[in-house]
Amino acid sequence: MRLSNASCRRGGSRWAPENIDALDFEFTEAQVDAIATLEAGTSFFFDHRDPEMVTWLSACRLDS
């Protein structure tokens, strides 16, 4: 897996080449396999349509 296909916006900064170089690496097959084991099948984001989440959210108070 290669992640070096990035592009700079026109008139980018003087750091653009260095920033792009940071993406010039490859994962080994073992690393890809290790990353795949991290998939938990759940999202870090909640569903705003979930009734339990709506109830919880509506009970939150930021000013107290």
Coordinates of N, CA and C in Angstrom, one line a residue:
M1 N 0.9 -1.2 0.0 CA 0.0 0.0 0.0 C 0.9 1.2 0.0
R2 N 0.7 2.1 -0.9 CA 1.5 3.3 -1.1 C 0.6 4.5 -0.9
L3 N 1.1 5.5 -0.1 CA 0.3 6.7 0.2 C 1.0 8.0 -0.3
S4 N 1.7 7.9 -1.4 CA 2.5 9.1 -1.8 C 1.8 9.9 -3.0
N5 N 0.6 9.5 -3.3 CA -0.1 10.2 -4.4 C -0.9 11.4 -3.9
A6 N -0.2 12.4 -3.4 CA -0.8 13.6 -2.8 C -0.5 14.8 -3.7
S7 N -1.2 15.8 -3.7 CA -1.0 17.0 -4.5 C -1.0 18.3 -3.6
C8 N -0.3 19.3 -4.1 CA -0.2 20.6 -3.4 C -1.2 21.6 -4.1
R9 N -1.7 22.5 -3.4 CA -2.5 23.6 -4.0 C -1.5 24.5 -4.7
R10 N -2.0 25.2 -5.6 CA -1.2 26.2 -6.4 C -0.6 27.2 -5.4
G11 N 0.7 27.5 -5.6 CA 1.3 28.5 -4.8 C 1.5 28.1 -3.4
G12 N 1.7 26.8 -3.2 CA 1.8 26.2 -1.9 C 2.9 26.8 -1.1
S13 N 3.1 26.3 0.1 CA 4.1 26.9 1.0 C 5.5 26.3 0.6
R14 N 6.5 26.9 1.2 CA 7.9 26.4 1.0 C 8.0 25.0 1.6
W15 N 7.1 24.6 2.5 CA 7.2 23.3 3.2 C 6.5 22.3 2.4
A16 N 5.8 22.6 1.3 CA 5.0 21.6 0.5 C 5.8 20.4 0.2
P17 N 7.0 20.5 -0.4 CA 7.8 19.3 -0.8 C 8.1 18.5 0.4
E18 N 8.4 19.1 1.5 CA 8.8 18.3 2.7 C 7.5 17.6 3.3
N19 N 6.4 18.3 3.2 CA 5.1 17.7 3.7 C 4.7 16.5 2.8
I20 N 4.9 16.7 1.5 CA 4.6 15.6 0.6 C 5.5 14.4 0.8
D21 N 6.8 14.7 1.1 CA 7.7 13.6 1.4 C 7.4 12.8 2.6
A22 N 6.6 13.4 3.5 CA 6.2 12.7 4.7 C 5.2 11.5 4.4
L23 N 4.6 11.6 3.2 CA 3.7 10.6 2.8 C 4.3 9.5 1.9
D24 N 5.6 9.6 1.7 CA 6.3 8.7 0.8 C 6.8 7.5 1.7
F25 N 5.9 6.6 2.0 CA 6.3 5.4 2.7 C 5.4 4.3 2.2
E26 N 5.7 3.1 2.6 CA 4.9 1.9 2.2 C 4.8 1.0 3.5
F27 N 3.6 0.4 3.6 CA 3.3 -0.5 4.7 C 3.8 -1.9 4.2
T28 N 4.4 -2.7 5.1 CA 4.6 -4.1 4.7 C 3.3 -4.8 4.9
E29 N 3.3 -6.0 4.3 CA 2.1 -6.9 4.4 C 1.8 -7.1 5.9
A30 N 2.8 -7.3 6.7 CA 2.6 -7.6 8.1 C 1.9 -6.4 8.8
Q31 N 2.4 -5.2 8.4 CA 1.8 -4.0 9.0 C 0.3 -3.8 8.6
V32 N 0.0 -4.1 7.3 CA -1.3 -4.0 6.8 C -2.2 -5.0 7.6
D33 N -1.7 -6.2 7.8 CA -2.5 -7.2 8.6 C -2.7 -6.7 10.0
A34 N -1.7 -6.1 10.6 CA -1.8 -5.6 12.0 C -2.8 -4.5 12.1
I35 N -2.8 -3.6 11.1 CA -3.8 -2.5 11.1 C -5.2 -3.1 10.9
A36 N -5.3 -4.1 10.1 CA -6.7 -4.7 9.8 C -7.2 -5.3 11.1
T37 N -6.4 -5.7 12.0 CA -6.9 -6.3 13.3 C -7.5 -5.2 14.2
L38 N -7.2 -4.0 13.9 CA -7.7 -2.9 14.8 C -9.1 -2.5 14.5
E39 N -9.7 -3.0 13.4 CA -11.0 -2.7 13.0 C -12.0 -3.4 14.0
A40 N -12.8 -2.5 14.7 CA -13.7 -3.1 15.7 C -15.1 -3.2 15.2
G41 N -15.4 -2.7 14.0 CA -16.7 -2.7 13.4 C -17.7 -1.7 14.0
T42 N -17.1 -0.8 14.7 CA -18.0 0.3 15.3 C -17.4 1.7 14.9
S43 N -18.2 2.7 14.9 CA -17.7 4.0 14.6 C -17.5 4.8 15.8
F44 N -16.5 5.7 15.7 CA -16.3 6.7 16.8 C -17.3 7.8 16.9
F45 N -18.1 7.9 15.8 CA -19.1 8.9 15.7 C -20.5 8.3 16.1
F46 N -21.3 9.1 16.7 CA -22.6 8.5 17.1 C -23.7 8.9 16.0
D47 N -24.8 8.2 16.1 CA -25.9 8.4 15.1 C -26.9 9.3 15.8
H48 N -27.0 10.5 15.2 CA -28.0 11.5 15.7 C -29.4 11.1 15.7
R49 N -29.7 10.0 14.9 CA -31.1 9.5 14.8 C -31.3 8.4 15.8
D50 N -30.3 7.9 16.5 CA -30.5 6.9 17.5 C -31.3 7.4 18.7
P51 N -32.5 6.9 19.1 CA -33.3 7.4 20.2 C -32.5 7.5 21.5
E52 N -31.7 6.5 21.8 CA -30.9 6.6 23.1 C -30.0 7.8 23.0
M53 N -29.3 8.0 21.9 CA -28.3 9.1 21.8 C -29.1 10.4 21.8
V54 N -30.2 10.5 21.2 CA -31.0 11.8 21.3 C -31.4 12.1 22.7
T55 N -31.8 11.1 23.4 CA -32.2 11.3 24.9 C -31.0 11.7 25.7
W56 N -29.8 11.1 25.5 CA -28.6 11.4 26.2 C -28.2 12.9 25.8
L57 N -28.2 13.2 24.5 CA -27.8 14.5 24.1 C -28.6 15.6 24.6
S58 N -29.9 15.4 24.6 CA -30.9 16.4 25.1 C -30.7 16.6 26.6
A59 N -30.2 15.7 27.3 CA -30.0 15.8 28.7 C -28.7 16.5 29.1
C60 N -27.8 16.7 28.1 CA -26.5 17.3 28.4 C -26.7 18.8 28.6
R61 N -26.0 19.4 29.5 CA -26.0 20.8 29.8 C -24.6 21.3 29.8
L62 N -24.3 22.3 29.0 CA -22.9 22.8 28.9 C -22.7 24.0 29.8
D63 N -23.8 24.5 30.3 CA -23.6 25.7 31.1 C -23.6 25.5 32.6
S64 N -23.5 24.3 33.0 CA -23.6 24.0 34.5 C -22.3 23.5 35.0

